[in-house]
N, CA, C and O atoms as a MOPAC input file, in Angstrom:
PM7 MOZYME 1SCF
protein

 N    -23.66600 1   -10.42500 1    11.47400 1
 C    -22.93700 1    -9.28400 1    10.92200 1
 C    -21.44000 1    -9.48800 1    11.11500 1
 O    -20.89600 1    -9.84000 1    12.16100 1
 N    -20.73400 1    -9.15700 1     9.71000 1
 C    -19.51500 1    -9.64800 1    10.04100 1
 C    -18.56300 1    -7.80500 1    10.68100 1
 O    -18.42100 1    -6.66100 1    10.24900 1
 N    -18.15500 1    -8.65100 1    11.94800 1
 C    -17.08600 1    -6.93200 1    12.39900 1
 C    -15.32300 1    -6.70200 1    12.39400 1
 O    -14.80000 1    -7.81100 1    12.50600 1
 N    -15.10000 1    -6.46500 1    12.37400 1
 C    -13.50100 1    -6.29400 1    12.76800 1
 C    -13.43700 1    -4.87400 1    13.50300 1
 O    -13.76800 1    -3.71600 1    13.24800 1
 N    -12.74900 1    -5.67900 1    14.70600 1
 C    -12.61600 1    -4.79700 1    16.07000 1
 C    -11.25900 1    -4.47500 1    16.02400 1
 O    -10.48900 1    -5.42300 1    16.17500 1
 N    -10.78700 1    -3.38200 1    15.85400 1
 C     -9.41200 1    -2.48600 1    16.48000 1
 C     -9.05200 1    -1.99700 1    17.38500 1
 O     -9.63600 1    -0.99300 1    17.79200 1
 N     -7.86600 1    -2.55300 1    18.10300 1
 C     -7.74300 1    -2.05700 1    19.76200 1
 C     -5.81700 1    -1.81500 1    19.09700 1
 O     -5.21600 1    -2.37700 1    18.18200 1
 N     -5.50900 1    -1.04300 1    19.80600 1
 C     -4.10700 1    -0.12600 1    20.23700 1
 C     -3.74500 1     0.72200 1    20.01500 1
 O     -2.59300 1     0.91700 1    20.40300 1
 N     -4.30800 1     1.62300 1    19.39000 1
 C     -3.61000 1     3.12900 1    18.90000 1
 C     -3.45600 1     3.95000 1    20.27400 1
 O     -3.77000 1     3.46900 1    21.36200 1
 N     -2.98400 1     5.12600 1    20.11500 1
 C     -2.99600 1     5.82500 1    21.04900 1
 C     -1.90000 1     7.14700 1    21.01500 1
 O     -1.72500 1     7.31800 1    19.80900 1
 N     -1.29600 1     7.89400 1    21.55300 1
 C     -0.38200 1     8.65200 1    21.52800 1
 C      1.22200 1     8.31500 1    21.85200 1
 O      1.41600 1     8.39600 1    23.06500 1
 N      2.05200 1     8.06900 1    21.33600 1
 C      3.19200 1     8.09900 1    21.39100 1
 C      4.00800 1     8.89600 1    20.98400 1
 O      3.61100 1     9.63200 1    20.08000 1
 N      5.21600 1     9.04500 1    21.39300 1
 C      6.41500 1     9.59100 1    21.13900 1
 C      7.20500 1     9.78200 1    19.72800 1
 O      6.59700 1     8.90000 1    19.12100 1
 N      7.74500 1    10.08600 1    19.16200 1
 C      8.41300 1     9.98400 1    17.87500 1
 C      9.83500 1     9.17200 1    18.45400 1
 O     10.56600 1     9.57900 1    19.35700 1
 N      9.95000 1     8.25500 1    17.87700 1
 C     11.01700 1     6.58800 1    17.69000 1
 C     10.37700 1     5.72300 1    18.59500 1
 O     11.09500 1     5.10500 1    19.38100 1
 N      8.81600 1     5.52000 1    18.64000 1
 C      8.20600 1     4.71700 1    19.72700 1
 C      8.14300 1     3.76300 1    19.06900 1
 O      8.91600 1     3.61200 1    18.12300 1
 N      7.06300 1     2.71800 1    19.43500 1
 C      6.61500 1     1.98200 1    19.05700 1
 C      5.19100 1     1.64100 1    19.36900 1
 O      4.71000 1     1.93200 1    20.46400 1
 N      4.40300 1     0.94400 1    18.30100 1
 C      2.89800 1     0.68200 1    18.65200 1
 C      2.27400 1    -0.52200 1    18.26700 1
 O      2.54000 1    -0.79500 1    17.09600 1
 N      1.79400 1    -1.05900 1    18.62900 1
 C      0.73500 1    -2.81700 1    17.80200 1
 C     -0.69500 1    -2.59400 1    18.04200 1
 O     -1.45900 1    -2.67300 1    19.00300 1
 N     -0.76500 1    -2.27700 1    16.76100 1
 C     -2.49800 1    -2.41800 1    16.68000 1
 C     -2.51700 1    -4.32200 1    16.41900 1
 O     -1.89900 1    -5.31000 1    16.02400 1
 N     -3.56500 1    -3.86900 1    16.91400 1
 C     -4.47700 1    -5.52500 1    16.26600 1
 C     -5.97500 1    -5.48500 1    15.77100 1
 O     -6.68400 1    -4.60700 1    16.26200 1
 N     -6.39500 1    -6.14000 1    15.07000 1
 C     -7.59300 1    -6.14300 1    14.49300 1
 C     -8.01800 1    -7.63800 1    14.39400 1
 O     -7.45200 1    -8.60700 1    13.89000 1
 N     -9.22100 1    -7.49700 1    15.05500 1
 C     -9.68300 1    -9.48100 1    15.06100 1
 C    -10.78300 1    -8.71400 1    13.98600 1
 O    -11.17100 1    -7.55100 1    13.87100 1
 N    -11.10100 1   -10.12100 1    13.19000 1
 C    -12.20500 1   -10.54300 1    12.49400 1
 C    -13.37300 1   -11.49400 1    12.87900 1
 O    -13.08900 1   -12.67400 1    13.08100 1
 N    -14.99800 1   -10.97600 1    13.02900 1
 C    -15.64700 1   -12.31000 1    13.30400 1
 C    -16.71500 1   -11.73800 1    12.89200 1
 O    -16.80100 1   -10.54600 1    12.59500 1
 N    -17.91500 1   -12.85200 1    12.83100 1
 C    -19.16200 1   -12.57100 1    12.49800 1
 C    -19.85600 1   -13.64900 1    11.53900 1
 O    -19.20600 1   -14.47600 1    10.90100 1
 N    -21.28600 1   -13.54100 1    11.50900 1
 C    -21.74000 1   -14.29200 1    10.54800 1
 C    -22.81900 1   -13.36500 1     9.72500 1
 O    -23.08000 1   -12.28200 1    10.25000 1
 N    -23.33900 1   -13.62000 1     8.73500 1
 C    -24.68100 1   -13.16700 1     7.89100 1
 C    -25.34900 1   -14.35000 1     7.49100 1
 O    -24.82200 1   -15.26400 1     6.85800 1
 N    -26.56200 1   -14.30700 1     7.89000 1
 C    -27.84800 1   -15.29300 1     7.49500 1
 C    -27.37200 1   -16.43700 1     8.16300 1
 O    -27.92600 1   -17.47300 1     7.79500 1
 N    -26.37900 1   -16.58100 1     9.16800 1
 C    -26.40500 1   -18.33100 1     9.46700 1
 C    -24.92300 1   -18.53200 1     8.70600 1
 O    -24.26600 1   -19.45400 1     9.18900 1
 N    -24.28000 1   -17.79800 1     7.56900 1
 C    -23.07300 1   -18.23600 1     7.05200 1
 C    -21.81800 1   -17.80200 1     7.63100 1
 O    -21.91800 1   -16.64700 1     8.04400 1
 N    -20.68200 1   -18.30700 1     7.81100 1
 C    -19.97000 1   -17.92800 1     8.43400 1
 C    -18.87500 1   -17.53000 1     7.90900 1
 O    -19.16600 1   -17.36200 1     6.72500 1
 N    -17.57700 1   -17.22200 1     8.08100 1
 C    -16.72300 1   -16.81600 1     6.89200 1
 C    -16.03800 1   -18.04900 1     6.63600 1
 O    -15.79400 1   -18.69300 1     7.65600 1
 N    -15.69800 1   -18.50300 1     5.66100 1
 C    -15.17000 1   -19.22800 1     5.19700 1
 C    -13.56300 1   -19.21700 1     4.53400 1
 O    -12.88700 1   -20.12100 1     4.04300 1
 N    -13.33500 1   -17.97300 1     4.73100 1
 C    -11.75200 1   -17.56200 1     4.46500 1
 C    -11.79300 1   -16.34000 1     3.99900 1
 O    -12.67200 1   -15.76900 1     3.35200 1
 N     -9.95100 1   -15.69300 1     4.68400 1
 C    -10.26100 1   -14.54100 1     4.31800 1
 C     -8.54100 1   -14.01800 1     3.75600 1
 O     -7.47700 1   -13.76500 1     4.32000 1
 N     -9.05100 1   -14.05100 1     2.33200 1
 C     -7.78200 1   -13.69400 1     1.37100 1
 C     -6.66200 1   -12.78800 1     2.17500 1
 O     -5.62500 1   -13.07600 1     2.77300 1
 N     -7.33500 1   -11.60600 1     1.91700 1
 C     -6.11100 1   -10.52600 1     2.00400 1
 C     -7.06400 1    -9.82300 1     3.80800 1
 O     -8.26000 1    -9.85300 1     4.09800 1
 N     -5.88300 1    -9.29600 1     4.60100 1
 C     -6.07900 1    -8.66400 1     5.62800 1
 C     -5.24300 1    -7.60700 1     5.70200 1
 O     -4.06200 1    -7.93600 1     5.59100 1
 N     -5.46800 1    -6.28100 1     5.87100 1
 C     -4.76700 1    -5.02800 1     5.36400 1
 C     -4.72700 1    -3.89000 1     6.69400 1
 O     -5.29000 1    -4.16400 1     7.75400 1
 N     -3.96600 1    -2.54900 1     6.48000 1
 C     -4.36800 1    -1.49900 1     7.24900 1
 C     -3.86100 1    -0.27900 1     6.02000 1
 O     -2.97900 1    -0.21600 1     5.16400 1
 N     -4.92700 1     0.56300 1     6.48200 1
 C     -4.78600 1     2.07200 1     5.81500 1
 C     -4.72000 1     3.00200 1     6.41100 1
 O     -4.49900 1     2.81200 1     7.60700 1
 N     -4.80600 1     3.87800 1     6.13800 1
 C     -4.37000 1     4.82600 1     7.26100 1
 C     -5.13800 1     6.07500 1     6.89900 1
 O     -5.41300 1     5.98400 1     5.70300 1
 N     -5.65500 1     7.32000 1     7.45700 1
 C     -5.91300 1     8.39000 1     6.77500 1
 C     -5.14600 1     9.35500 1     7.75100 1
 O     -4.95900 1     8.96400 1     8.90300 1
 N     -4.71900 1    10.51300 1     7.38800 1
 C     -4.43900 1    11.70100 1     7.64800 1
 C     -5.35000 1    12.88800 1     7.85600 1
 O     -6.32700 1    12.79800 1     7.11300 1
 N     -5.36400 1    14.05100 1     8.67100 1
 C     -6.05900 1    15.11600 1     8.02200 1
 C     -5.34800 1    15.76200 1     6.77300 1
 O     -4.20500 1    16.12800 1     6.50000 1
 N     -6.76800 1    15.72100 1     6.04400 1
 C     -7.12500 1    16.69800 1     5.12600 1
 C     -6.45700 1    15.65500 1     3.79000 1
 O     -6.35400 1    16.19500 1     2.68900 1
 N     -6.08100 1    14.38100 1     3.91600 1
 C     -5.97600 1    13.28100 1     2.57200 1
 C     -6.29500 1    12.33000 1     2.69400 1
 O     -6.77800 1    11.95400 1     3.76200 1
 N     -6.15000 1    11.50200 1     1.58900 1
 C     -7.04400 1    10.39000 1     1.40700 1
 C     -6.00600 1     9.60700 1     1.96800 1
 O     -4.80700 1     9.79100 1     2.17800 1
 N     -7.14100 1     8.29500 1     2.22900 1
 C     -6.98600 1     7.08700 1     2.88300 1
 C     -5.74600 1     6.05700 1     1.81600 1
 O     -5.69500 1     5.82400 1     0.60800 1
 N     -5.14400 1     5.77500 1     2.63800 1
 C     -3.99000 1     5.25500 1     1.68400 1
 C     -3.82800 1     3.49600 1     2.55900 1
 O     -4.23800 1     3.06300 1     3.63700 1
 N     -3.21400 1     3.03700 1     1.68800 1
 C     -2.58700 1     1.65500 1     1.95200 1
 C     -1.23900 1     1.90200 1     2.53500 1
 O     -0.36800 1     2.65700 1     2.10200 1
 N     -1.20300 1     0.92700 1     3.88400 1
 C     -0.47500 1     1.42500 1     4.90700 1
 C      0.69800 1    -0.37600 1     4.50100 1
 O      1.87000 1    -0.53500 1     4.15900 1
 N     -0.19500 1    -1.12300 1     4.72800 1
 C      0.61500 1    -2.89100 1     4.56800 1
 C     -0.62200 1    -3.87800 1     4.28000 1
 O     -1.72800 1    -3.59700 1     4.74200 1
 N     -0.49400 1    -4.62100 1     3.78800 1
 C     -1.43300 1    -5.86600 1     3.88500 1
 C     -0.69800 1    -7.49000 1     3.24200 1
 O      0.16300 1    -7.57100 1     2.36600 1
 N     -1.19800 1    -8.37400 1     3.81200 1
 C     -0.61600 1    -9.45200 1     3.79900 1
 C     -2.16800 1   -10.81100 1     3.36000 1
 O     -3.25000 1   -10.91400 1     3.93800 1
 N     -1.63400 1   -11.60800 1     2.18700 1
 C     -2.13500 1   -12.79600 1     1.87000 1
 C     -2.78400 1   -13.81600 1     3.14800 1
 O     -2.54800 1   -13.81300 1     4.35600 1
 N     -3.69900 1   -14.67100 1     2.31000 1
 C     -3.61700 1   -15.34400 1     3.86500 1
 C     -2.05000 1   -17.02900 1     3.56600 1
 O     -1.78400 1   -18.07200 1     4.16300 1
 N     -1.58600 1   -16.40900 1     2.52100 1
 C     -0.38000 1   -17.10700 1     2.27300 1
 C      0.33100 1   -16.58400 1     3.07300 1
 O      0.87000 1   -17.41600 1     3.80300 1
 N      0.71200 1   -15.09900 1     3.38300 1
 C      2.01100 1   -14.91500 1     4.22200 1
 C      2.34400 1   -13.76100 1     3.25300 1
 O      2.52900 1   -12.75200 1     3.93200 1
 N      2.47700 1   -13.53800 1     2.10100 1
 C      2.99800 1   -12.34800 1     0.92600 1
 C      2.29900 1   -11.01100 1     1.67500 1
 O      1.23700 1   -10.87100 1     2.28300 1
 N      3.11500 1   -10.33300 1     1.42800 1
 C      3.09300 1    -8.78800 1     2.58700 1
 C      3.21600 1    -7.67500 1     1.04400 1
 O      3.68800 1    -8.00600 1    -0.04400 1
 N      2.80800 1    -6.74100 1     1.31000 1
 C      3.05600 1    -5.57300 1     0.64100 1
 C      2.87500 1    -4.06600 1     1.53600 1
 O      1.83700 1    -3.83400 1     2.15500 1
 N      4.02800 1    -3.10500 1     1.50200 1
 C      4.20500 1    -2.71900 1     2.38800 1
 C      4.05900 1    -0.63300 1     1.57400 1
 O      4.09000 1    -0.55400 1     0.34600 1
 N      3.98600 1     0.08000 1     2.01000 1
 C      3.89200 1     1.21400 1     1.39600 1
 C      5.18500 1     1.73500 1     1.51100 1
 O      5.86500 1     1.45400 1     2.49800 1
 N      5.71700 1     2.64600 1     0.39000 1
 C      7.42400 1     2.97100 1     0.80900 1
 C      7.45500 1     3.86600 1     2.12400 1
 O      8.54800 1     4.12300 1     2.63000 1
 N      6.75500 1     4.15200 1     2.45900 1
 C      6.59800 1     5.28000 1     3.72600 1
 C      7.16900 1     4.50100 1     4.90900 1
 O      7.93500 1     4.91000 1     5.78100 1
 N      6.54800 1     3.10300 1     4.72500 1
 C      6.72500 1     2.24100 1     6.09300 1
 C      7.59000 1     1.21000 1     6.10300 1
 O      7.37600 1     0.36900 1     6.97600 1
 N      8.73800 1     0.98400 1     5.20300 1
 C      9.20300 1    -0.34900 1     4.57600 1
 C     10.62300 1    -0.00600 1     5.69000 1
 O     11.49900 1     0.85400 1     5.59300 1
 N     10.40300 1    -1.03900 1     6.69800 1
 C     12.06800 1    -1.35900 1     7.56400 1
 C     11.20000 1    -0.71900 1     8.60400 1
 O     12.03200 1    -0.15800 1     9.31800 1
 N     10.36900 1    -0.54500 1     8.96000 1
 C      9.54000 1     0.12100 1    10.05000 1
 C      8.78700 1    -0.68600 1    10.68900 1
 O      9.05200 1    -1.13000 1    11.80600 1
 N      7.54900 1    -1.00300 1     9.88100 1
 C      6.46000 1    -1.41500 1    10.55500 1
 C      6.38400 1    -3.10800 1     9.72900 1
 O      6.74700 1    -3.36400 1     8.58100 1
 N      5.89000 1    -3.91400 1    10.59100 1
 C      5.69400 1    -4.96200 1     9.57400 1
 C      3.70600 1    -6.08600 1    10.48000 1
 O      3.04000 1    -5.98200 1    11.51000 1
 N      3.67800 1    -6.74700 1     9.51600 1
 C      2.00700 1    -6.94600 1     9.66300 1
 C      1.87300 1    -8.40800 1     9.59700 1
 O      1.72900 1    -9.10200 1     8.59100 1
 N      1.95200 1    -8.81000 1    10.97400 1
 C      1.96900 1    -9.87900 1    11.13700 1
 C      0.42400 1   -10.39400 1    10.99700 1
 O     -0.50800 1    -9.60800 1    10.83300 1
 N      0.20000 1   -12.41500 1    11.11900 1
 C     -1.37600 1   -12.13400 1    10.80500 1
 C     -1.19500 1   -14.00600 1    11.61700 1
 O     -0.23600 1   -14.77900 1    11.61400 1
 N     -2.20700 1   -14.09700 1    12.04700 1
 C     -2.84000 1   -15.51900 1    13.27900 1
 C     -3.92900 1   -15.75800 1    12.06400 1
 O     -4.83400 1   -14.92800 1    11.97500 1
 N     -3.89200 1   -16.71700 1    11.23700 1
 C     -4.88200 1   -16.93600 1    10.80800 1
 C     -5.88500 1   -17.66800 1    11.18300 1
 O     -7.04100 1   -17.53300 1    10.78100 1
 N     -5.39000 1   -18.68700 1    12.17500 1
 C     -6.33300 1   -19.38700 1    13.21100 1
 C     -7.25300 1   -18.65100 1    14.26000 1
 O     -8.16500 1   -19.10200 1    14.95400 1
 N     -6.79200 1   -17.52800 1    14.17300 1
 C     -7.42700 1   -16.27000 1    15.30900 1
 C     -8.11000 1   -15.47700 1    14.40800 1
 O     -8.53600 1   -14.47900 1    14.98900 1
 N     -8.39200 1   -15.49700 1    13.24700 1
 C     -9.15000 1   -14.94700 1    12.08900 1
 C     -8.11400 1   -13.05300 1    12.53100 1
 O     -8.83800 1   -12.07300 1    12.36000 1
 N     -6.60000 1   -12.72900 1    13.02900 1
 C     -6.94100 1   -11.67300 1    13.60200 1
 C     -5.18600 1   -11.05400 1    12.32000 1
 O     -4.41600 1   -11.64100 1    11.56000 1
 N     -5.33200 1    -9.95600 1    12.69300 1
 C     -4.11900 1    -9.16700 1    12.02800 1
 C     -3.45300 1    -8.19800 1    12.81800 1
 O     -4.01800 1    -7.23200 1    13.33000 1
 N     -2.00300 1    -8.51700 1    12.93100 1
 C     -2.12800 1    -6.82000 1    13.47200 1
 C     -0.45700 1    -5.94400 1    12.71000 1
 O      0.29800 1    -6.34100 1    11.82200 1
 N     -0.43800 1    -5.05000 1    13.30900 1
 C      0.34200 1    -3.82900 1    12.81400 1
 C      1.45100 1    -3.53100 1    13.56900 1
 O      1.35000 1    -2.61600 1    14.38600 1
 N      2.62700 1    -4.19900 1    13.44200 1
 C      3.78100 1    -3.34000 1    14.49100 1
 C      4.56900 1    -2.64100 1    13.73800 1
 O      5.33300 1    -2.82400 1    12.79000 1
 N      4.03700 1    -1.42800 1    14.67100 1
 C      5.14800 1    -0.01200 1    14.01900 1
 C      6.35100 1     0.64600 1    15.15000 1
 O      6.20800 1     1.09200 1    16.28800 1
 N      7.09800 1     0.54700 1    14.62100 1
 C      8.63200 1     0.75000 1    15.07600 1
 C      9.42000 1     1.96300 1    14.50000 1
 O      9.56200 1     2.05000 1    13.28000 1
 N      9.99300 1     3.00100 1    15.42800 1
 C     10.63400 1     3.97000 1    15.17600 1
 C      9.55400 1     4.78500 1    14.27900 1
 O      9.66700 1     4.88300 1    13.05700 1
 N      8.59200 1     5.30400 1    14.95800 1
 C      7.47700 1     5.69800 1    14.73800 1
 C      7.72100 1     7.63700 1    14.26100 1
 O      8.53700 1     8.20100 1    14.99000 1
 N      7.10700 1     8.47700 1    13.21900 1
 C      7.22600 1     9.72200 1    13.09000 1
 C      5.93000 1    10.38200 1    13.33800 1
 O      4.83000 1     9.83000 1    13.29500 1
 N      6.21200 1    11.82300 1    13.64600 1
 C      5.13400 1    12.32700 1    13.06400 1
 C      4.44900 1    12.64900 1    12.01500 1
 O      3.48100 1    13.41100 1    12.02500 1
 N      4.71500 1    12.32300 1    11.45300 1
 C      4.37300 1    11.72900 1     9.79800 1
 C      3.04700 1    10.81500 1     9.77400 1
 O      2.10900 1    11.05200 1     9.01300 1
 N      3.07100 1     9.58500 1    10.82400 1
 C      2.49100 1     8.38300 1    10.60600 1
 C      1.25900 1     8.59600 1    11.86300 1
 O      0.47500 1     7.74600 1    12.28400 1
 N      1.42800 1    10.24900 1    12.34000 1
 C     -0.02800 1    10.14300 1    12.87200 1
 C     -0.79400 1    10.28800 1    11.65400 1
 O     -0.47800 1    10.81400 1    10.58600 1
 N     -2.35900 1     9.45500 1    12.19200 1
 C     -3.18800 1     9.42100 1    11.20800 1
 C     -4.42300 1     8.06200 1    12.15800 1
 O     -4.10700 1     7.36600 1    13.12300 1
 N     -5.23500 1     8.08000 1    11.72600 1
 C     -6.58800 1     7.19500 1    11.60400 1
 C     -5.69800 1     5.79600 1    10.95800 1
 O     -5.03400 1     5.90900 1     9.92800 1
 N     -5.79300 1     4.56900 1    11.67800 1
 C     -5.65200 1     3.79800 1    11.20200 1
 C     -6.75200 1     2.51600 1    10.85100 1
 O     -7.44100 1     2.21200 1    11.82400 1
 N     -7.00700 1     1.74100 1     9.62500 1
 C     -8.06700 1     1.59100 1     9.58800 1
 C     -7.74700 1    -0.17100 1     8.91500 1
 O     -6.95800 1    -0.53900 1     8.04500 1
 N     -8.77200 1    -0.98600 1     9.78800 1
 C     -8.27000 1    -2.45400 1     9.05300 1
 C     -8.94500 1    -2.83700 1     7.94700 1
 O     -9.83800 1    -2.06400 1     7.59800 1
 N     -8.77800 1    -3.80200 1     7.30100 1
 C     -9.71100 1    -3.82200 1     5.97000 1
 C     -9.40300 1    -5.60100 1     6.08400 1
 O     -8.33600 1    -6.07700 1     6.47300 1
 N    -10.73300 1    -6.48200 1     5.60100 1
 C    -10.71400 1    -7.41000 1     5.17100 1
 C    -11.05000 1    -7.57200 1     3.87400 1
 O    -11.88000 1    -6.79000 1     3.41100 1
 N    -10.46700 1    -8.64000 1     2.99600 1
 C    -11.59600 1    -9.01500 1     2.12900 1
 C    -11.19400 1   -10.64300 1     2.45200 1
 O    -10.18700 1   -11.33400 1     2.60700 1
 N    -13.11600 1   -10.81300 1     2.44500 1
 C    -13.21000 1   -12.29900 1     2.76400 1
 C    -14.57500 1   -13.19600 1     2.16200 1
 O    -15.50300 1   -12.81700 1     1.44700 1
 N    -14.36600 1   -14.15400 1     2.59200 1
 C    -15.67700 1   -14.69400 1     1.77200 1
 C    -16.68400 1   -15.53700 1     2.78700 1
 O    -16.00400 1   -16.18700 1     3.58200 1
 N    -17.94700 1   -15.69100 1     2.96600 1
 C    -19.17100 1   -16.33300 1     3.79800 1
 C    -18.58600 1   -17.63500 1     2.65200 1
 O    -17.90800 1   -17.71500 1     1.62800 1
 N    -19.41700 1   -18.61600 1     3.67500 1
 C    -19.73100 1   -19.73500 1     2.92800 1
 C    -20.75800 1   -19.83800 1     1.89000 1
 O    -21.91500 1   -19.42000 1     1.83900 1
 N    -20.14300 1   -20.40200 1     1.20000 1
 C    -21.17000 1   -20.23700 1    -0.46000 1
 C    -20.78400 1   -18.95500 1    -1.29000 1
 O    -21.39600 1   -18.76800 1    -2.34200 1
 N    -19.81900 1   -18.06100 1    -0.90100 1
 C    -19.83800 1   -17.11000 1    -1.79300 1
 C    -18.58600 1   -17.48000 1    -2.57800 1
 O    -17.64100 1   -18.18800 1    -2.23100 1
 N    -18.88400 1   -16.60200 1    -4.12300 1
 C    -18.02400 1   -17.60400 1    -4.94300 1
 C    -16.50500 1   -15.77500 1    -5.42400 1
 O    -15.38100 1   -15.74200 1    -5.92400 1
 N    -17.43000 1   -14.73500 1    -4.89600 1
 C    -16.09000 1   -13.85000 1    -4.88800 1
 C    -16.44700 1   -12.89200 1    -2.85000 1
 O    -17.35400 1   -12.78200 1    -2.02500 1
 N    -14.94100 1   -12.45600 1    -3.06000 1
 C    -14.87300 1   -11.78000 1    -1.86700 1
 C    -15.73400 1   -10.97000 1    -1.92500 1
 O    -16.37000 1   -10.60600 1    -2.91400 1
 N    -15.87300 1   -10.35300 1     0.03900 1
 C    -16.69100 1    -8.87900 1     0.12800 1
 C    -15.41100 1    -8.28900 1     1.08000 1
 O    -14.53300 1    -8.92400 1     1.66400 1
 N    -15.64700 1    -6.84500 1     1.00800 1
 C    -14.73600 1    -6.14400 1     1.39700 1
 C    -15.85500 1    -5.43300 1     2.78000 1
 O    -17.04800 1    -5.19600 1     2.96600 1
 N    -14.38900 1    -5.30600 1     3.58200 1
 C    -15.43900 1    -5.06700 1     5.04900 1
 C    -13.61400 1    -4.08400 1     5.31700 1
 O    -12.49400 1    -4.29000 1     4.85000 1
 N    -14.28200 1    -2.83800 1     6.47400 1
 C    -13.90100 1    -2.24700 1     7.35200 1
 C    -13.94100 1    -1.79900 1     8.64500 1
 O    -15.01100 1    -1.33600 1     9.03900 1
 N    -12.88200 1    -1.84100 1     9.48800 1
 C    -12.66500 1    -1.35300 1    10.70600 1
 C    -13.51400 1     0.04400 1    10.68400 1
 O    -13.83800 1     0.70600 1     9.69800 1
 N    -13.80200 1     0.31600 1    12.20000 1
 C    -14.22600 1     1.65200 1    12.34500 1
 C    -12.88000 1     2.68600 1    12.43200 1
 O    -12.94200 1     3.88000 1    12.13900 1
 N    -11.95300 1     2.16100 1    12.78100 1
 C    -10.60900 1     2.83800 1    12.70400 1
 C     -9.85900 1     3.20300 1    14.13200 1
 O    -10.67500 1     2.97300 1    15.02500 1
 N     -8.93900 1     3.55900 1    14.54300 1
 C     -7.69100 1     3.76000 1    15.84500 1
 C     -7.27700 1     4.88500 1    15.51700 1
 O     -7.19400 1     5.03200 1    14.29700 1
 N     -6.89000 1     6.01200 1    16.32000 1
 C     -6.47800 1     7.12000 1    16.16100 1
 C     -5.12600 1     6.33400 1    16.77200 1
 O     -5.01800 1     5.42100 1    17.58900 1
 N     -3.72700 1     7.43200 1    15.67700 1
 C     -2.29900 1     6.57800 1    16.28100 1
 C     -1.79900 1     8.43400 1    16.05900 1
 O     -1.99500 1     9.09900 1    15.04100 1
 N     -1.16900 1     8.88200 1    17.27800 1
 C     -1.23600 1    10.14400 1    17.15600 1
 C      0.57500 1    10.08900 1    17.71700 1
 O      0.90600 1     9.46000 1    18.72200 1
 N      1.50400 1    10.81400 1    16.90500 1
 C      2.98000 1    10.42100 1    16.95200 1
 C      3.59100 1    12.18900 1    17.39100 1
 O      3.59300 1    13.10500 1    16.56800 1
 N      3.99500 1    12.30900 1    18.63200 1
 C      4.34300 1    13.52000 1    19.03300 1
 C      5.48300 1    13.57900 1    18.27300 1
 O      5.87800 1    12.66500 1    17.54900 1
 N      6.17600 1    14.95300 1    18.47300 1
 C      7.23000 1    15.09900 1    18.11800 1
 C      8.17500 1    15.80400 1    19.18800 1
 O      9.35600 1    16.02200 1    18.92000 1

């Protein structure tokens, strides 16, 4: 079973700072992943939908949401199959559920599957 584990959220301050990280691993049937395109985070809020927070190629190409652009940026270890999230000068705005997303491929598969984190609560006082 393929998982991605999320460790760092937590409660901070408003102009803090935070680094999630999210590793990727797992196999299905014996296959293992064989690469994994895009590695992402989203975020949800109460009471709205889940939005695109940053995600990055396994080239290095980043795309960032205007909410978070000069803030947070999403670095990625591709040798560590892992991703993570540093957010800087943090609001209360950007509490919310943060949530990782892969899309990647087993060996032998000829398009991606999309897989998710169970998610990090990142809770930003004011």
């Amino acid at each position: 079973q393929v998982q991605l584990v999320e460790s760092g959220g937590g409660l901070v301050q408003a102009g803090g700072s935070l680094r999630l990280s999210c590793a990727v691993s797992g196999t299905i049937s014996g296959r293992s992943i064989s690469s994994i395109n895009v590695m992402g985070w989203y975020r949800q809020a109460p009471g709205k939908q889940r939005e695109l927070v940053a995600a990055i190629t396994s080239g290095g190409t980043t795309n960032y949401a205007d909410s978070v652009k000069g803030r947070f940026t999403i670095p990625r270890d591709n040798a560590k199959n892992t991703v993570f999230l540093q957010m800087n000068s943090l609001k209360p705005e950007d509490t919310a559920v943060y949530y990782c997303n892969a899309k990647l491929k087993l060996v032998g598969d000829y398009y991606d599957r999309n897989y998710w984190g169970k998610g990090t609560l990142v809770t930003v006082s004011s």
